[in-house]
Tab-separated table of C-alpha atoms in Angstrom:
chain	number	residue	atom	x	y	z
A	1	MET	CA	-55.265	-62.658	-34.252
A	2	ALA	CA	-54.854	-59.070	-33.325
A	3	PRO	CA	-55.110	-58.015	-29.710
A	4	PRO	CA	-58.586	-57.010	-28.573
A	5	GLY	CA	-59.490	-53.514	-29.570
A	6	LEU	CA	-57.009	-53.402	-32.507
A	7	PRO	CA	-57.789	-53.894	-36.203
A	8	SER	CA	-57.005	-57.321	-37.712
A	9	LEU	CA	-54.026	-57.635	-40.006
A	10	PRO	CA	-54.778	-58.306	-43.661
A	11	GLU	CA	-54.044	-61.738	-45.026
A	12	ALA	CA	-50.351	-62.469	-45.438
A	13	GLY	CA	-48.937	-62.357	-48.902
A	14	SER	CA	-50.998	-59.406	-50.024
A	15	LEU	CA	-48.635	-56.808	-51.442
A	16	THR	CA	-51.217	-54.260	-52.418
A	17	GLU	CA	-51.004	-50.672	-51.320
A	18	ALA	CA	-54.188	-51.053	-49.265
A	19	ALA	CA	-52.725	-53.960	-47.281
A	20	SER	CA	-49.545	-52.021	-46.542
A	21	GLN	CA	-51.512	-49.039	-45.280
A	22	ALA	CA	-53.611	-51.306	-43.049
A	23	GLN	CA	-50.501	-52.845	-41.483
A	24	VAL	CA	-49.029	-49.400	-40.777
A	25	ALA	CA	-52.275	-48.247	-39.194
A	26	TRP	CA	-52.399	-51.358	-36.963
A	27	LEU	CA	-48.824	-50.835	-35.765
A	28	THR	CA	-49.442	-47.165	-35.050
A	29	GLU	CA	-52.498	-47.865	-32.950
A	30	ALA	CA	-50.646	-50.630	-31.082
A	31	VAL	CA	-47.777	-48.279	-30.202
A	32	TRP	CA	-50.116	-45.541	-28.972
A	33	ALA	CA	-52.076	-48.021	-26.883
A	34	ALA	CA	-48.909	-49.372	-25.302
A	35	ARG	CA	-47.640	-45.836	-24.604
A	36	GLY	CA	-50.905	-44.820	-22.962
A	37	GLY	CA	-50.740	-47.693	-20.534
A	38	GLY	CA	-47.073	-46.916	-19.685
A	39	ASP	CA	-47.817	-43.264	-18.905
A	40	ALA	CA	-50.172	-44.226	-16.100
A	41	GLU	CA	-47.573	-46.442	-14.495
A	42	LEU	CA	-44.880	-43.795	-14.940
A	43	ASP	CA	-47.139	-41.189	-13.348
A	44	GLN	CA	-47.673	-43.415	-10.353
A	45	LEU	CA	-43.948	-44.030	-10.041
A	46	PHE	CA	-43.234	-40.311	-10.425
A	47	TRP	CA	-45.646	-39.244	-7.683
A	48	ALA	CA	-44.474	-41.990	-5.386
A	49	ALA	CA	-40.839	-40.981	-5.916
A	50	LEU	CA	-41.730	-37.328	-5.396
A	51	VAL	CA	-43.446	-38.035	-2.089
A	52	VAL	CA	-40.570	-40.205	-0.889
A	53	GLY	CA	-38.021	-37.619	-2.044
A	54	LEU	CA	-39.799	-34.763	-0.304
A	55	ALA	CA	-40.087	-36.745	2.899
A	56	ALA	CA	-36.401	-37.661	2.780
A	57	ALA	CA	-35.425	-34.071	1.988
A	58	LEU	CA	-37.499	-32.818	4.917
A	59	VAL	CA	-35.889	-35.271	7.311
A	60	LEU	CA	-32.406	-34.501	6.026
A	61	SER	CA	-33.013	-30.746	6.164
A	62	LEU	CA	-34.167	-31.000	9.774
A	63	ILE	CA	-31.103	-33.020	10.716
A	64	PHE	CA	-28.768	-30.753	8.742
A	65	SER	CA	-30.346	-27.571	10.114
A	66	ARG	CA	-29.919	-28.807	13.672
A	67	PHE	CA	-26.307	-29.630	12.878
A	68	LEU	CA	-25.694	-26.161	11.404
A	69	LEU	CA	-27.822	-24.097	13.744
A	70	ARG	CA	-26.371	-25.495	16.958
A	71	PRO	CA	-22.996	-23.697	16.590
A	72	LEU	CA	-24.781	-20.626	15.265
A	73	ARG	CA	-26.973	-20.561	18.357
A	74	GLN	CA	-23.836	-20.933	20.466
A	75	VAL	CA	-22.231	-17.999	18.654
A	76	ARG	CA	-25.365	-15.914	19.149
A	77	ALA	CA	-25.425	-16.728	22.851
A	78	ALA	CA	-21.712	-15.919	23.108
A	79	THR	CA	-22.202	-12.491	21.530
A	80	HIS	CA	-24.961	-11.783	24.041
A	81	ARG	CA	-22.621	-12.759	26.867
A	82	LEU	CA	-19.941	-10.502	25.412
A	83	ALA	CA	-22.426	-7.640	25.363
A	84	ASP	CA	-23.060	-8.325	29.054
A	85	GLY	CA	-19.354	-8.099	29.845
A	86	HIS	CA	-18.484	-11.809	30.057
A	87	TYR	CA	-15.208	-12.004	28.133
A	88	ASP	CA	-13.754	-15.197	29.627
A	89	GLU	CA	-15.810	-17.781	27.718
A	90	VAL	CA	-14.217	-19.539	24.747
A	91	LEU	CA	-16.295	-21.400	22.152
A	92	ASP	CA	-15.300	-24.796	20.791
A	93	VAL	CA	-14.280	-24.497	17.145
A	94	PRO	CA	-16.468	-26.688	14.866
A	95	ARG	CA	-15.096	-28.724	11.978
A	96	GLU	CA	-17.057	-26.944	9.260
A	97	PRO	CA	-14.620	-24.352	7.766
A	98	GLY	CA	-17.100	-21.494	7.414
A	99	LEU	CA	-18.453	-21.840	10.930
A	100	ALA	CA	-14.954	-22.430	12.290
A	101	ALA	CA	-13.818	-19.067	10.916
A	102	LEU	CA	-16.825	-17.338	12.498
A	103	VAL	CA	-16.237	-18.967	15.894
A	104	GLU	CA	-12.528	-18.111	15.788
A	105	ASP	CA	-13.418	-14.469	15.074
A	106	VAL	CA	-15.780	-14.399	18.061
A	107	ASN	CA	-13.096	-15.956	20.272
A	108	ARG	CA	-10.578	-13.356	19.107
A	109	LEU	CA	-13.085	-10.606	19.814
A	110	ALA	CA	-13.626	-11.959	23.321
A	111	THR	CA	-9.877	-12.086	23.924
A	112	ALA	CA	-9.425	-8.513	22.672
A	113	LEU	CA	-12.299	-7.229	24.798
A	114	ALA	CA	-10.917	-9.048	27.831
A	115	ASP	CA	-7.559	-7.363	27.249
A	116	VAL	CA	-9.204	-3.951	26.922
A	117	GLU	CA	-11.150	-4.555	30.123
A	118	ARG	CA	-7.985	-5.647	31.916
A	119	ARG	CA	-6.161	-2.497	30.848
A	120	ARG	CA	-9.173	-0.344	31.717
A	121	ALA	CA	-9.320	-1.787	35.213
A	122	ARG	CA	-5.596	-1.272	35.611
A	123	LEU	CA	-5.923	2.305	34.355
A	124	VAL	CA	-8.635	3.069	36.907
A	125	SER	CA	-6.446	1.621	39.646
A	126	GLU	CA	-3.396	3.574	38.477
A	127	ILE	CA	-5.341	6.823	38.120
A	128	ALA	CA	-6.724	6.367	41.617
A	129	HIS	CA	-3.200	5.768	42.906
A	130	GLU	CA	-1.728	8.691	40.976
A	131	MET	CA	-4.458	11.028	42.194
A	132	ARG	CA	-4.454	9.717	45.756
A	133	THR	CA	-0.796	10.512	46.408
A	134	PRO	CA	-0.844	14.257	45.611
A	135	ILE	CA	-4.326	14.680	47.069
A	136	THR	CA	-3.231	13.064	50.333
A	137	THR	CA	-0.124	15.238	50.401
A	138	LEU	CA	-2.092	18.388	49.654
A	139	SER	CA	-4.679	17.539	52.269
A	140	GLY	CA	-2.042	16.887	54.913
A	141	GLN	CA	-0.101	20.041	54.139
A	142	ILE	CA	-3.184	22.261	54.116
A	143	GLU	CA	-4.453	20.766	57.368
A	144	GLY	CA	-0.987	21.184	58.872
A	145	MET	CA	-0.899	24.854	57.924
A	146	ALA	CA	-4.408	25.339	59.277
A	147	ASP	CA	-3.383	23.764	62.592
A	148	GLY	CA	-0.171	25.750	62.755
A	149	ILE	CA	2.009	22.644	62.385
A	150	PHE	CA	3.471	23.781	59.056
A	151	THR	CA	4.598	27.247	58.130
A	152	ALA	CA	3.197	28.722	54.925
A	153	ASP	CA	6.614	29.547	53.490
A	154	ASP	CA	8.019	29.372	49.956
A	155	ALA	CA	9.118	25.745	50.339
A	156	MET	CA	5.634	24.686	51.366
A	157	PHE	CA	4.018	26.531	48.470
A	158	ALA	CA	6.547	24.968	46.074
A	159	SER	CA	5.584	21.501	47.317
A	160	LEU	CA	1.903	22.291	46.900
A	161	THR	CA	2.558	23.565	43.382
A	162	ASP	CA	4.416	20.361	42.426
A	163	ASP	CA	1.548	18.176	43.619
A	164	LEU	CA	-0.985	20.276	41.738
A	165	ALA	CA	1.156	20.105	38.596
A	166	ARG	CA	1.280	16.321	38.894
A	167	MET	CA	-2.507	16.097	39.005
A	168	ARG	CA	-2.802	18.530	36.135
A	169	ARG	CA	-0.452	16.457	33.954
A	170	LEU	CA	-2.554	13.385	34.574
A	171	THR	CA	-5.835	15.111	33.739
A	172	ASP	CA	-4.249	16.726	30.662
A	173	ASP	CA	-3.067	13.314	29.456
A	174	LEU	CA	-6.531	11.828	29.858
A	175	SER	CA	-8.109	14.776	28.080
A	176	SER	CA	-5.558	14.502	25.290
A	177	LEU	CA	-6.232	10.792	24.864
A	178	SER	CA	-9.940	11.478	24.553
A	179	ARG	CA	-9.305	14.003	21.787
A	180	VAL	CA	-6.885	11.621	20.073
A	181	GLU	CA	-9.536	8.925	19.850
A	182	GLU	CA	-12.352	11.282	18.876
A	183	GLY	CA	-10.352	13.376	16.402
A	184	ALA	CA	-11.641	16.483	18.169
A	185	PHE	CA	-8.855	18.953	17.527
A	186	THR	CA	-7.483	21.187	14.797
A	187	LEU	CA	-3.859	21.438	13.732
A	188	ARG	CA	-2.506	24.972	13.555
A	189	ARG	CA	0.001	24.465	10.789
A	190	THR	CA	2.734	26.955	10.079
A	191	PRO	CA	6.034	26.723	8.154
A	192	THR	CA	8.442	25.416	10.780
A	193	ASP	CA	12.127	24.573	10.775
A	194	VAL	CA	12.093	21.039	12.176
A	195	SER	CA	15.807	21.181	12.988
A	196	ALA	CA	15.420	24.363	15.030
A	197	LEU	CA	12.292	23.009	16.732
A	198	ALA	CA	14.057	19.811	17.770
A	199	GLU	CA	17.081	21.693	19.057
A	200	SER	CA	15.093	24.226	21.095
A	201	THR	CA	12.854	21.539	22.607
A	202	ALA	CA	15.815	19.387	23.602
A	203	GLU	CA	17.646	22.344	25.126
A	204	ARG	CA	14.586	23.197	27.193
A	205	LEU	CA	14.753	19.738	28.758
A	206	ARG	CA	18.531	19.620	29.172
A	207	PRO	CA	18.451	20.557	32.898
A	208	GLN	CA	16.479	17.404	33.636
A	209	PHE	CA	19.031	15.288	31.798
A	210	ASP	CA	21.809	17.009	33.708
A	211	ASP	CA	20.059	16.228	36.983
A	212	GLY	CA	19.849	12.574	35.974
A	213	ARG	CA	23.486	12.571	34.802
A	214	VAL	CA	22.396	11.457	31.341
A	215	ALA	CA	24.256	13.027	28.410
A	216	LEU	CA	21.983	14.698	25.835
A	217	THR	CA	23.326	15.471	22.364
A	218	VAL	CA	21.480	17.165	19.511
A	219	ALA	CA	22.486	16.938	15.845
A	220	PRO	CA	19.917	19.132	14.082
A	221	GLY	CA	21.606	19.188	10.685
A	222	PRO	CA	20.652	21.640	7.909
A	223	PRO	CA	17.347	23.542	8.171
A	224	VAL	CA	14.311	21.477	7.143
A	225	THR	CA	11.074	23.426	6.750
A	226	ALA	CA	7.747	21.603	7.048
A	227	LEU	CA	4.161	22.791	7.294
A	228	LEU	CA	3.134	21.524	10.729
A	229	ASP	CA	1.812	22.456	14.146
A	230	PRO	CA	4.980	23.264	16.118
A	231	ASP	CA	3.316	22.922	19.531
A	232	ARG	CA	1.998	19.451	18.732
A	233	VAL	CA	5.294	18.236	17.285
A	234	ALA	CA	7.205	19.684	20.231
A	235	GLN	CA	4.875	17.737	22.517
A	236	VAL	CA	5.799	14.542	20.679
A	237	LEU	CA	9.503	15.261	21.127
A	238	VAL	CA	9.007	16.064	24.820
A	239	ASN	CA	7.334	12.694	25.302
A	240	LEU	CA	10.054	10.789	23.446
A	241	LEU	CA	12.833	12.539	25.336
A	242	GLY	CA	11.026	11.947	28.619
A	243	ASN	CA	10.741	8.244	27.890
A	244	ALA	CA	14.404	8.095	26.876
A	245	LEU	CA	15.445	9.764	30.128
A	246	ALA	CA	13.267	7.419	32.198
A	247	ALA	CA	14.770	4.403	30.409
A	248	SER	CA	18.380	5.542	30.943
A	249	ASP	CA	20.793	5.078	33.827
A	250	PRO	CA	23.335	7.655	35.000
A	251	GLY	CA	26.162	7.758	32.495
A	252	ASP	CA	23.997	6.754	29.520
A	253	ARG	CA	23.598	8.917	26.442
A	254	VAL	CA	20.525	10.154	24.577
A	255	SER	CA	20.762	11.729	21.126
A	256	VAL	CA	18.379	13.626	18.859
A	257	THR	CA	19.050	13.699	15.119
A	258	VAL	CA	17.159	15.421	12.311
A	259	ARG	CA	17.356	14.697	8.606
A	260	SER	CA	15.286	15.043	5.440
A	261	GLY	CA	14.609	12.760	2.513
A	262	HIS	CA	12.332	11.885	-0.382
A	263	ASP	CA	10.613	8.474	-0.207
A	264	PRO	CA	8.426	8.837	-2.219
A	265	VAL	CA	7.466	12.347	-1.071
A	266	PRO	CA	9.659	14.932	0.677
A	267	TYR	CA	9.757	14.399	4.413
A	268	ALA	CA	11.476	15.536	7.590
A	269	GLU	CA	12.525	12.966	10.146
A	270	PHE	CA	13.811	13.171	13.686
A	271	ALA	CA	14.952	10.271	15.834
A	272	VAL	CA	15.496	9.933	19.580
A	273	ARG	CA	18.056	7.268	20.461
A	274	ASP	CA	18.909	6.032	23.949
A	275	GLU	CA	21.168	3.411	25.515
A	276	GLY	CA	18.659	2.357	28.140
A	277	ILE	CA	16.560	-0.664	28.962
A	278	GLY	CA	15.491	-1.340	25.370
A	279	VAL	CA	12.325	-2.981	24.094
A	280	ALA	CA	11.679	-6.629	23.259
A	281	GLU	CA	10.741	-7.295	19.638
A	282	GLN	CA	7.204	-8.395	20.514
A	283	ASP	CA	6.642	-5.122	22.391
A	284	LEU	CA	7.783	-2.683	19.687
A	285	GLU	CA	4.220	-2.066	18.533
A	286	ARG	CA	2.565	-2.667	21.879
A	287	VAL	CA	4.308	0.348	23.429
A	288	PHE	CA	1.971	2.560	21.378
A	289	THR	CA	-1.133	0.905	22.829
A	290	ARG	CA	-3.078	3.038	25.261
A	291	PHE	CA	-2.564	2.323	28.954
A	292	GLU	CA	0.164	-0.164	28.091
A	293	ARG	CA	3.354	-0.079	30.093
A	294	VAL	CA	6.106	-2.479	29.088
A	295	GLU	CA	7.464	-4.081	32.216
A	296	HIS	CA	11.157	-4.771	32.702
A	297	PRO	CA	12.215	-7.273	35.370
A	298	GLY	CA	14.186	-5.647	38.153
A	299	ARG	CA	13.253	-2.113	37.118
A	300	ALA	CA	10.430	-0.028	38.546
A	301	ALA	CA	8.008	1.743	36.221
A	302	PRO	CA	8.716	5.472	35.742
A	303	ALA	CA	6.925	7.585	38.304
A	304	GLY	CA	4.123	9.770	37.030
A	305	GLY	CA	3.750	7.944	33.723
A	306	SER	CA	0.185	7.406	32.568
A	307	GLY	CA	0.884	4.795	29.906
A	308	ILE	CA	-0.770	6.899	27.190
A	309	GLY	CA	2.021	9.279	26.179
A	310	LEU	CA	3.100	7.282	23.136
A	311	THR	CA	-0.522	6.754	22.107
A	312	ILE	CA	-1.004	10.511	22.110
A	313	ALA	CA	2.289	11.064	20.291
A	314	ARG	CA	1.339	8.649	17.519
A	315	GLY	CA	-2.057	10.337	17.176
A	316	ILE	CA	-0.380	13.721	16.715
A	317	VAL	CA	2.102	12.436	14.152
A	318	ARG	CA	-0.504	10.554	12.130
A	319	ALA	CA	-2.762	13.604	12.131
A	320	HIS	CA	0.097	15.325	10.285
A	321	GLY	CA	0.102	12.486	7.727
A	322	GLY	CA	3.270	10.942	9.153
A	323	ASP	CA	4.083	8.059	11.441
A	324	ILE	CA	6.177	7.109	14.449
A	325	THR	CA	7.991	3.788	14.806
A	326	ALA	CA	10.147	2.073	17.413
A	327	THR	CA	13.194	-0.128	16.898
A	328	SER	CA	15.427	-1.855	19.419
A	329	ALA	CA	18.166	-4.460	19.456
A	330	GLY	CA	16.474	-6.001	22.488
A	331	PRO	CA	16.225	-5.579	26.259
A	332	GLY	CA	19.185	-3.744	27.728
A	333	ARG	CA	20.363	-2.479	24.340
A	334	GLY	CA	18.548	0.826	23.987
A	335	ALA	CA	15.829	1.945	21.600
A	336	VAL	CA	15.238	4.371	18.742
A	337	PHE	CA	11.948	6.195	18.202
A	338	THR	CA	11.694	7.728	14.735
A	339	VAL	CA	9.157	10.344	13.651
A	340	ARG	CA	8.658	10.981	9.933
A	341	LEU	CA	6.569	13.961	8.809
A	342	PRO	CA	5.697	15.035	5.253
A	343	LEU	CA	6.910	18.516	4.405
A	344	ARG	CA	3.474	19.388	3.026
A	345	PRO	CA	0.051	18.243	4.284
A	346	GLY	CA	-1.753	15.626	2.252
A	347	THR	CA	1.449	14.002	0.986
A	348	GLY	CA	2.023	11.539	3.824
A	349	SER	CA	1.609	7.784	3.457
A	350	ALA	CA	0.403	6.966	6.940
A	351	GLY	CA	-3.092	8.325	6.534
A	352	THR	CA	-4.827	10.629	8.899
A	353	ALA	CA	-5.546	9.891	12.514
A	354	ALA	CA	-6.659	11.833	15.487
A	355	GLY	CA	-4.284	14.030	17.374
A	356	THR	CA	-4.269	15.815	20.707
A	357	ALA	CA	-4.965	19.326	21.847
A	358	ALA	CA	-2.899	19.255	25.011
A	359	GLY	CA	-0.197	21.891	25.266
A	360	THR	CA	3.486	21.164	25.636
A	361	ALA	CA	4.958	21.654	29.074
A	362	GLY	CA	8.613	22.187	29.778
A	363	THR	CA	8.777	19.095	31.973
A	364	VAL	CA	9.224	15.456	31.115
A	365	SER	CA	6.089	13.342	31.397
A	366	GLY	CA	6.757	9.665	30.932
A	367	GLY	CA	4.318	7.594	28.962
C-alpha cells in the first residue's frame, strides 16, 4: 500500500511503459512530500540557532568590549591628566599587543613631558638666579652712589657695565632660542672664506684664553669659500670656543681646524678640539638639548651659561643645511665639536631647521 495521499503503485510484474511512468511519478511525489516536511523542521532549527547565536554574540561582544574598552578608557583618562599637567602617573601595560603599544607610547609621552617640565622649572630657577645677581649688584651700587657711599668713577661704571652686559647676554640667549624654535629669522648669505672666518673669530677670543692660561691654536688651512651667513657661523664658533675654554684647566690646549671635502656634496668643516672634562657617551647628543647642562662630579658649572648655547648653535648650522656633532673619548679626555656646512645652499644632507638672529659678541658665553 502506498502512503496516504500518494498514488498506488501498479501491480508488480507489469513492464509496460504506462506502469513505468506511474512508478516514476509516485517516487517523485514521495520525494517532494518528504522534502517539504524537512524544510519546516530545518527552518525551525535555523531560526532557533540564529536566536541562540545572536544572544551568544551579544553576550560575548559585551564581555569583549568591556575587556577592550577598559584600557582604552584608562588611556583616555591618562591623556586628560597629562593635559592638566600630571606627568607622574604610569599606566599598567596590558597583554594585548596593540593596546600595549598604545599604552607604552602614552607612558613615554608622560616621561618626556615630565622631563621638559623639570628642565623648564630648572630654567626658571636659573634665570631668576642669573638675573638676581646682577640686579642686586646694580641696585646696591646705584643706591651706594646715591647715598654718597660709592664714588661714581670709571671703575664703578665698568662694574655696572659688566652687570648690564651679563643680563643682556641672558636675554639675548632666550630671544635667540625663541627664534630657533619658531624659525623666525632670515640668513644673510654671502660668499665667505670659512678658513679666514674661523681664524679671525678665534683671534678675537684669544685674550680670554690667555687670561685662563689655555693655549689656543688655529690651523685654518687653504681658503674654503661657502655661501653662508658669516655672523651666524661666527656665533657658532664663539659658542664652541667658549665651551672649550670653560671645560679646560690652565695648561690645557684648544685647537681649531678647518678643512673641505666632498661627501657626497662639497662641504666646509671646522672642528673645535679641547683637552678638558670630556663628555660621557650617553650625553653626546643630550648636550644639544635646550636648558640641558651636563654635570661633572667635582666641577662647578660654568658661570653665566644658560644651557641653550649649543641648542642655538645647532639651529644655526642646520638652517644652513649642515649639522654639528660631538665626539669624546669619555670624561676627562676632552671633546671635539665638528661643524659641517655645504658650500652651496640646498645641497646639505641635514635638512633645514630654525636658526637664531642674535648677534655675535666678542666675549665667550658658555652654553
